[in-house]
Short mmCIF file of C-alpha atoms in Angstrom, two decimals:
data_model
loop_
_atom_site.label_atom_id
_atom_site.label_comp_id
_atom_site.label_asym_id
_atom_site.label_seq_id
_atom_site.Cartn_x
_atom_site.Cartn_y
_atom_site.Cartn_z
CA UNK A 1 66.64 89.61 158.22
CA UNK A 2 68.88 87.92 160.69
CA UNK A 3 71.73 89.74 162.77
CA UNK A 4 73.96 87.88 160.32
CA UNK A 5 72.66 89.01 157.29
CA UNK A 6 72.28 92.65 158.83
CA UNK A 7 75.95 92.74 159.64
CA UNK A 8 76.53 91.69 155.92
CA UNK A 9 74.81 94.42 154.54
CA UNK A 10 76.87 97.72 153.18
CA UNK A 11 76.35 100.77 155.22
CA UNK A 12 73.57 103.47 153.40
CA UNK A 13 76.30 105.45 152.15
CA UNK A 14 77.84 102.83 150.13
CA UNK A 15 74.46 103.00 148.23
CA UNK A 16 75.05 106.68 147.86
CA UNK A 17 78.51 106.24 146.37
CA UNK A 18 77.51 103.47 144.26
CA UNK A 19 74.58 105.60 142.92
CA UNK A 20 72.00 102.88 142.73
CA UNK A 21 70.22 100.01 144.89
CA UNK A 22 71.25 96.70 143.32
CA UNK A 23 72.47 93.44 144.70
CA UNK A 24 76.09 92.85 142.81
CA UNK A 25 77.37 95.91 144.88
CA UNK A 26 76.30 94.11 148.58
CA UNK A 27 77.45 91.02 147.09
CA UNK A 28 81.06 92.32 146.39
CA UNK A 29 80.97 93.91 149.71
CA UNK A 30 80.34 90.31 151.14
CA UNK A 31 83.15 88.87 149.30
CA UNK A 32 85.59 91.76 150.25
CA UNK A 33 84.53 91.34 154.47
CA UNK A 34 85.53 87.73 153.78
CA UNK A 35 88.77 88.10 151.95
CA UNK A 36 89.50 90.66 155.07
CA UNK A 37 88.81 88.02 157.81
CA UNK A 38 90.35 85.35 155.88
CA UNK A 39 93.48 87.17 155.54
CA UNK A 40 93.32 88.82 158.97
CA UNK A 41 93.69 92.29 157.89
CA UNK A 42 91.71 95.59 158.59
CA UNK A 43 89.81 97.60 156.08
CA UNK A 44 92.81 99.48 154.48
CA UNK A 45 93.39 102.97 155.29
CA UNK A 46 96.02 104.14 153.37
CA UNK A 47 97.95 101.88 150.59
CA UNK A 48 99.00 98.35 151.28
CA UNK A 49 96.28 96.01 150.53
CA UNK A 50 95.52 95.34 146.73
CA UNK A 51 93.00 93.49 144.89
CA UNK A 52 93.06 92.19 141.20
CA UNK A 53 89.38 91.76 139.88
CA UNK A 54 88.96 89.63 136.91
CA UNK A 55 85.99 91.35 135.53
CA UNK A 56 85.80 93.16 132.41
CA UNK A 57 84.01 95.92 130.41
CA UNK A 58 80.59 95.59 128.31
CA UNK A 59 79.19 92.90 130.83
CA UNK A 60 76.95 93.14 133.68
CA UNK A 61 77.68 92.63 137.65
CA UNK A 62 80.87 94.85 137.65
CA UNK A 63 78.96 96.51 140.62
CA UNK A 64 80.60 93.85 142.32
CA UNK A 65 83.82 96.14 142.25
CA UNK A 66 82.42 99.01 144.11
CA UNK A 67 81.45 96.58 146.96
CA UNK A 68 84.91 95.50 146.99
CA UNK A 69 86.23 98.76 147.29
CA UNK A 70 83.68 99.90 150.01
CA UNK A 71 84.39 96.71 152.12
CA UNK A 72 88.25 96.72 151.90
CA UNK A 73 89.14 100.09 151.22
CA UNK A 74 91.10 99.09 148.31
CA UNK A 75 89.95 102.21 146.06
CA UNK A 76 90.70 103.05 142.70
CA UNK A 77 91.88 106.36 143.98
CA UNK A 78 94.53 104.88 145.85
CA UNK A 79 95.80 102.88 142.80
CA UNK A 80 94.87 99.41 144.94
CA UNK A 81 92.15 97.76 142.59
CA UNK A 82 92.64 96.70 139.07
CA UNK A 83 90.77 94.58 136.42
CA UNK A 84 92.40 91.92 134.49
CA UNK A 85 89.35 92.01 131.80
CA UNK A 86 88.62 88.25 131.92
CA UNK A 87 85.02 88.94 132.31
CA UNK A 88 85.02 86.39 135.36
CA UNK A 89 82.93 87.22 138.72
CA UNK A 90 86.19 86.75 140.87
CA UNK A 91 89.04 88.52 142.60
CA UNK A 92 92.26 87.92 144.43
CA UNK A 93 93.01 89.67 147.56
CA UNK A 94 96.73 90.34 148.36
CA UNK A 95 98.22 91.84 151.60
CA UNK A 96 102.31 91.52 152.24
CA UNK A 97 102.96 88.55 154.46
CA UNK A 98 99.61 86.99 154.15
CA UNK A 99 98.50 84.15 152.01
CA UNK A 100 96.56 85.68 149.25
CA UNK A 101 93.11 84.66 148.64
CA UNK A 102 90.85 84.09 145.52
CA UNK A 103 87.08 84.37 145.71
CA UNK A 104 84.96 83.61 142.78
CA UNK A 105 81.15 83.08 142.42
CA UNK A 106 80.10 79.77 142.30
CA UNK A 107 78.04 78.87 138.95
CA UNK A 108 75.16 77.32 140.73
CA UNK A 109 74.81 80.43 142.95
CA UNK A 110 74.66 82.55 139.86
CA UNK A 111 72.10 80.26 137.68
CA UNK A 112 69.91 80.45 140.83
CA UNK A 113 70.43 84.01 141.57
CA UNK A 114 69.96 84.97 137.94
CA UNK A 115 66.21 83.67 138.35
CA UNK A 116 65.37 86.88 140.70
CA UNK A 117 62.89 89.04 139.17
CA UNK A 118 65.67 91.82 139.47
CA UNK A 119 67.57 90.31 136.37
CA UNK A 120 64.61 90.32 134.28
CA UNK A 121 64.47 93.69 134.43
CA UNK A 122 67.89 94.41 133.68
CA UNK A 123 67.87 92.07 130.88
CA UNK A 124 64.98 94.26 129.36
CA UNK A 125 67.44 97.08 129.48
CA UNK A 126 66.31 99.10 132.57
CA UNK A 127 68.92 100.40 134.45
CA UNK A 128 69.04 99.71 138.37
CA UNK A 129 67.85 102.83 139.59
CA UNK A 130 64.48 102.21 137.26
CA UNK A 131 63.97 99.07 139.09
CA UNK A 132 61.29 99.14 141.96
CA UNK A 133 63.19 98.94 145.14
CA UNK A 134 61.20 96.30 146.37
CA UNK A 135 62.18 93.80 143.47
CA UNK A 136 65.92 94.76 144.23
CA UNK A 137 65.43 94.47 147.82
CA UNK A 138 64.08 90.69 147.48
CA UNK A 139 67.18 90.13 145.38
CA UNK A 140 69.47 91.29 147.96
CA UNK A 141 67.80 89.82 150.80
CA UNK A 142 67.93 86.33 148.99
CA UNK A 143 71.61 86.74 148.39
CA UNK A 144 72.04 87.44 151.84
CA UNK A 145 70.48 84.59 152.98
CA UNK A 146 72.79 82.11 150.93
CA UNK A 147 75.53 80.46 153.10
CA UNK A 148 79.37 81.61 152.05
CA UNK A 149 79.79 78.01 150.90
CA UNK A 150 77.03 77.87 148.50
CA UNK A 151 78.04 81.61 147.23
CA UNK A 152 81.57 81.73 147.18
CA UNK A 153 84.48 79.36 145.84
CA UNK A 154 87.72 80.04 147.90
CA UNK A 155 91.40 79.39 146.68
CA UNK A 156 94.30 80.23 148.80
CA UNK A 157 97.06 81.42 146.47
CA UNK A 158 100.23 81.35 148.47
CA UNK A 159 102.31 82.08 145.67
CA UNK A 160 100.60 84.98 144.23
CA UNK A 161 102.75 87.93 144.45
CA UNK A 162 102.35 91.56 143.69
CA UNK A 163 104.96 94.34 143.73
CA UNK A 164 103.60 97.60 143.51
CA UNK A 165 105.90 100.31 141.95
CA UNK A 166 107.93 102.30 144.60
CA UNK A 167 106.46 106.02 144.24
CA UNK A 168 108.16 109.05 143.95
CA UNK A 169 107.19 112.54 144.40
CA UNK A 170 109.22 114.02 141.68
CA UNK A 171 107.78 115.74 138.71
CA UNK A 172 108.78 118.36 136.09
CA UNK A 173 106.79 120.73 133.59
CA UNK A 174 106.34 119.50 130.16
CA UNK A 175 108.13 121.77 127.87
CA UNK A 176 105.15 121.45 125.27
CA UNK A 177 102.10 121.95 127.34
CA UNK A 178 103.33 123.46 130.57
CA UNK A 179 101.72 120.92 132.76
CA UNK A 180 103.16 119.06 135.57
CA UNK A 181 104.03 115.37 135.03
CA UNK A 182 105.21 112.72 137.62
CA UNK A 183 108.81 111.58 136.64
CA UNK A 184 107.89 107.87 135.78
CA UNK A 185 105.87 109.35 132.89
CA UNK A 186 108.25 112.12 131.67
CA UNK A 187 109.25 111.29 128.03
CA UNK A 188 112.11 113.22 126.32
CA UNK A 189 111.70 115.11 122.67
CA UNK A 190 114.53 117.05 121.32
CA UNK A 191 116.20 116.77 124.54
CA UNK A 192 113.18 118.23 126.50
CA UNK A 193 111.26 116.91 129.11
CA UNK A 194 107.40 116.24 127.84
CA UNK A 195 104.42 114.36 129.02
CA UNK A 196 103.13 111.56 126.99
CA UNK A 197 100.27 113.11 125.17
CA UNK A 198 102.42 115.88 123.93
CA UNK A 199 105.32 113.44 122.97
CA UNK A 200 102.89 111.77 120.52
CA UNK A 201 104.73 108.34 122.15
CA UNK A 202 102.09 105.34 122.68
CA UNK A 203 103.07 105.21 125.93
CA UNK B 1 84.96 128.22 156.28
CA UNK B 2 82.23 130.19 154.34
CA UNK B 3 79.21 128.35 153.09
CA UNK B 4 80.86 128.14 149.59
CA UNK B 5 83.58 126.15 151.28
CA UNK B 6 81.41 124.04 153.35
CA UNK B 7 79.39 123.16 149.96
CA UNK B 8 82.80 121.97 148.54
CA UNK B 9 83.89 119.80 151.24
CA UNK B 10 83.01 115.92 150.43
CA UNK B 11 80.22 114.52 153.01
CA UNK B 12 81.90 112.71 155.95
CA UNK B 13 80.98 109.28 154.18
CA UNK B 14 83.42 110.23 151.49
CA UNK B 15 86.29 110.10 153.99
CA UNK B 16 85.09 106.72 155.60
CA UNK B 17 84.93 105.30 151.56
CA UNK B 18 88.49 106.66 150.62
CA UNK B 19 89.81 105.46 154.08
CA UNK B 20 92.30 108.36 155.20
CA UNK B 21 91.67 112.48 156.00
CA UNK B 22 93.85 113.82 152.94
CA UNK B 23 93.60 117.06 150.66
CA UNK B 24 93.43 115.20 147.23
CA UNK B 25 90.24 113.22 147.61
CA UNK B 26 88.61 116.88 148.67
CA UNK B 27 90.13 118.47 145.50
CA UNK B 28 89.02 115.61 143.37
CA UNK B 29 85.51 116.15 144.78
CA UNK B 30 85.67 120.16 144.00
CA UNK B 31 87.04 118.95 140.16
CA UNK B 32 84.28 116.63 139.96
CA UNK B 33 81.42 118.97 141.11
CA UNK B 34 82.58 121.67 138.54
CA UNK B 35 82.76 119.13 135.77
CA UNK B 36 78.82 118.36 136.47
CA UNK B 37 78.08 121.77 136.72
CA UNK B 38 79.78 122.69 133.55
CA UNK B 39 78.33 120.09 131.48
CA UNK B 40 74.63 120.40 132.98
CA UNK B 41 74.39 116.86 134.02
CA UNK B 42 73.54 115.18 137.78
CA UNK B 43 75.48 113.03 139.56
CA UNK B 44 75.39 109.34 137.48
CA UNK B 45 73.00 107.18 139.45
CA UNK B 46 73.68 104.36 136.65
CA UNK B 47 75.87 103.80 133.66
CA UNK B 48 76.29 106.93 131.44
CA UNK B 49 78.79 109.55 132.52
CA UNK B 50 82.37 108.75 131.95
CA UNK B 51 85.71 110.31 133.59
CA UNK B 52 89.22 109.40 131.62
CA UNK B 53 91.74 110.57 134.28
CA UNK B 54 95.23 111.22 133.21
CA UNK B 55 97.04 109.94 136.31
CA UNK B 56 99.16 106.77 136.64
CA UNK B 57 100.46 104.75 139.18
CA UNK B 58 103.74 105.07 141.38
CA UNK B 59 103.14 108.88 141.94
CA UNK B 60 101.30 110.68 144.58
CA UNK B 61 97.92 112.44 144.55
CA UNK B 62 96.00 109.74 143.07
CA UNK B 63 93.50 110.30 145.83
CA UNK B 64 92.22 112.88 143.61
CA UNK B 65 90.23 110.07 141.70
CA UNK B 66 88.24 108.95 144.70
CA UNK B 67 87.06 112.66 144.97
CA UNK B 68 86.00 112.25 141.36
CA UNK B 69 84.15 108.90 142.01
CA UNK B 70 82.62 110.48 145.06
CA UNK B 71 81.18 113.68 143.35
CA UNK B 72 80.25 112.10 140.00
CA UNK B 73 79.10 108.62 140.51
CA UNK B 74 81.43 107.70 137.85
CA UNK B 75 82.68 104.66 139.95
CA UNK B 76 85.35 102.11 139.11
CA UNK B 77 82.60 99.55 139.48
CA UNK B 78 80.29 100.87 137.17
CA UNK B 79 83.07 100.64 134.53
CA UNK B 80 82.79 104.45 134.29
CA UNK B 81 85.95 105.68 135.02
CA UNK B 82 89.62 105.01 133.69
CA UNK B 83 93.40 105.91 134.12
CA UNK B 84 95.54 106.90 130.84
CA UNK B 85 98.83 105.81 133.23
CA UNK B 86 100.17 109.51 131.85
CA UNK B 87 101.25 110.54 135.44
CA UNK B 88 99.02 114.04 135.17
CA UNK B 89 96.75 115.79 137.89
CA UNK B 90 93.92 116.16 135.09
CA UNK B 91 90.49 114.52 133.90
CA UNK B 92 88.36 114.65 130.96
CA UNK B 93 84.53 114.39 132.00
CA UNK B 94 82.15 112.99 128.94
CA UNK B 95 78.58 112.77 128.52
CA UNK B 96 76.51 112.06 125.87
CA UNK B 97 75.03 114.95 123.85
CA UNK B 98 77.28 117.46 125.89
CA UNK B 99 80.51 118.97 125.41
CA UNK B 100 83.27 117.08 127.12
CA UNK B 101 85.62 119.04 129.42
CA UNK B 102 88.87 118.63 130.74
CA UNK B 103 90.16 119.87 134.33
CA UNK B 104 93.56 120.08 135.26
CA UNK B 105 95.23 121.57 138.37
CA UNK B 106 97.43 124.61 137.57
CA UNK B 107 101.35 124.19 138.32
CA UNK B 108 101.07 127.52 140.06
CA UNK B 109 98.37 126.32 142.48
CA UNK B 110 100.27 122.59 142.88
CA UNK B 111 103.41 124.74 143.89
CA UNK B 112 101.50 126.56 146.21
CA UNK B 113 100.09 123.67 147.97
CA UNK B 114 103.20 121.87 148.22
CA UNK B 115 104.21 124.13 150.57
CA UNK B 116 101.38 122.77 153.08
CA UNK B 117 102.93 121.14 156.04
CA UNK B 118 100.82 118.35 154.90
CA UNK B 119 103.29 117.39 151.94
CA UNK B 120 106.23 117.54 154.34
CA UNK B 121 104.83 114.51 156.18
CA UNK B 122 104.09 112.75 153.23
CA UNK B 123 107.56 113.08 151.70
CA UNK B 124 109.04 111.92 154.68
CA UNK B 125 106.94 108.46 154.11
CA UNK B 126 104.39 109.16 156.48
CA UNK B 127 100.95 107.78 155.35
CA UNK B 128 97.67 109.93 155.41
CA UNK B 129 96.57 108.05 158.22
CA UNK B 130 99.41 108.98 160.37
CA UNK B 131 99.74 112.73 160.10
CA UNK B 132 97.90 115.10 162.60
CA UNK B 133 94.46 116.08 161.63
CA UNK B 134 95.05 119.77 162.32
CA UNK B 135 97.68 119.54 159.78
CA UNK B 136 95.62 117.94 157.17
CA UNK B 137 92.80 120.09 158.01
CA UNK B 138 94.94 123.06 157.49
CA UNK B 139 95.96 121.80 153.86
CA UNK B 140 92.06 121.26 152.99
CA UNK B 141 91.10 124.39 154.03
CA UNK B 142 93.83 126.45 152.26
CA UNK B 143 92.69 124.69 149.14
CA UNK B 144 89.16 125.24 149.53
CA UNK B 145 89.89 129.19 150.25
CA UNK B 146 91.34 129.36 146.57
CA UNK B 147 89.25 130.69 143.85
CA UNK B 148 88.42 127.94 141.17
CA UNK B 149 90.26 129.47 138.63
CA UNK B 150 93.57 130.01 140.46
CA UNK B 151 93.15 125.93 141.07
CA UNK B 152 91.75 124.50 137.95
CA UNK B 153 92.41 124.99 134.28
CA UNK B 154 89.47 124.49 131.96
CA UNK B 155 89.36 123.27 128.40
CA UNK B 156 86.36 122.43 126.58
CA UNK B 157 86.71 119.37 124.37
CA UNK B 158 84.04 119.29 121.66
CA UNK B 159 85.53 116.66 119.77
CA UNK B 160 86.28 114.34 122.65
CA UNK B 161 84.21 111.28 122.00
CA UNK B 162 83.82 107.88 124.00
CA UNK B 163 82.25 104.70 122.49
CA UNK B 164 81.46 102.34 125.51
CA UNK B 165 81.15 99.09 124.70
CA UNK B 166 77.70 97.58 123.96
CA UNK B 167 77.22 95.33 127.02
CA UNK B 168 75.89 91.71 126.85
CA UNK B 169 74.41 89.56 129.54
CA UNK B 170 75.61 86.26 127.74
CA UNK B 171 78.12 83.77 129.48
CA UNK B 172 79.36 80.38 129.31
CA UNK B 173 80.96 78.06 131.28
CA UNK B 174 84.66 77.79 130.83
CA UNK B 175 85.33 74.17 129.81
CA UNK B 176 88.58 73.73 131.70
CA UNK B 177 87.76 75.70 135.16
CA UNK B 178 83.93 75.43 134.85
CA UNK B 179 83.44 79.10 135.82
CA UNK B 180 81.34 81.42 134.05
CA UNK B 181 82.88 83.80 131.56
CA UNK B 182 81.09 86.75 129.98
CA UNK B 183 80.71 86.03 126.33
CA UNK B 184 83.29 88.81 124.86
CA UNK B 185 86.08 87.15 127.11
CA UNK B 186 85.18 83.64 125.81
CA UNK B 187 88.21 82.27 123.75
CA UNK B 188 88.07 78.83 121.84
CA UNK B 189 90.30 75.97 122.44
CA UNK B 190 90.25 72.55 120.91
CA UNK B 191 86.77 73.42 119.72
CA UNK B 192 85.75 74.28 123.34
CA UNK B 193 84.80 77.49 124.98
CA UNK B 194 87.55 78.75 127.76
CA UNK B 195 88.33 81.64 129.81
CA UNK B 196 91.49 83.55 129.01
CA UNK B 197 93.43 82.54 131.96
CA UNK B 198 92.84 78.74 131.01
CA UNK B 199 93.41 79.49 127.64
CA UNK B 200 96.83 80.60 128.31
CA UNK B 201 96.22 83.67 125.64
CA UNK B 202 97.23 86.66 126.45
CA UNK B 203 93.98 88.50 126.25
#
């Protein structure tokens, strides 16, 4: 691999986090790096950068999202990344005061990438951890060898805004189960504070 | 720290993934380890173990979820972890053929934990990356020194079942934007396949 390609490869711990060796986590990592560079921001340490991913469930290639978490620091645990459930391989990156940017994978790239042997294994139902490492490696190397413009379509989205909810540390004990509930999720029933599952309310 | 406590501390890369040094990510890691042990399963490499977290948004301590991702391998990118938006510090762990288990943080633990200086900084609006490392370390060490039974309430949930959607590799090009859409999210409009955002449908 060239130096350029090496720099695009996620650190070893990213594969450990992800749990298996696959090409879509590194592809998401690459997308995340591009977005940081485009917006001129560093990897998120705390709670500012947000990512809205257009992927869903019940389809492959969602591993892209773990690469985005790793590259950007916009983690699920920090409430910085979400899904729209649109089944699309795209994501919009937002940082206050910057122009939001959307990256999607080009169909021409996906068509070519899909001919890699790795995907023949996947379509046979073999999980990534069961696919020979050299087969996976070949798919990753091929992906890394493609130019940014051949892989990603970019759209600047100056009108895209997010409004993360203002946080509060306040919490109350549910009068039924006795567990703590953060204030925005406390509901009232018979004049007493309850958590949503104890209330029976849908939300 | 004792050997026991050292074994409960997440690996260094977990803090790198998470982006800052804080006590709730390590607490989630500890919860995740307990759940794996209780169910007798290994860290998830692929797509089987699922975790349903009862946390929400607009409240602190969601970092717990990143620790759960790290410990269990049930990552957001693998579509293995979700939130109920109930604002509760609890999660249910599910693996087919095993008894699902729910862990929550005891109110008595949270009351005592909350007196740690770390939280005084947080309530003043200081982000975790801006809090002196020795203050954070003290909160982590105190948490690690508490016995499992003092920290966590456990409920076995033999009736808890999940039904992850069957995946499909099939995808179509949206007739409007020209991007790929995985089949379950393709919609029809004027007899042509479209993606949800191009359709204007809510979902």
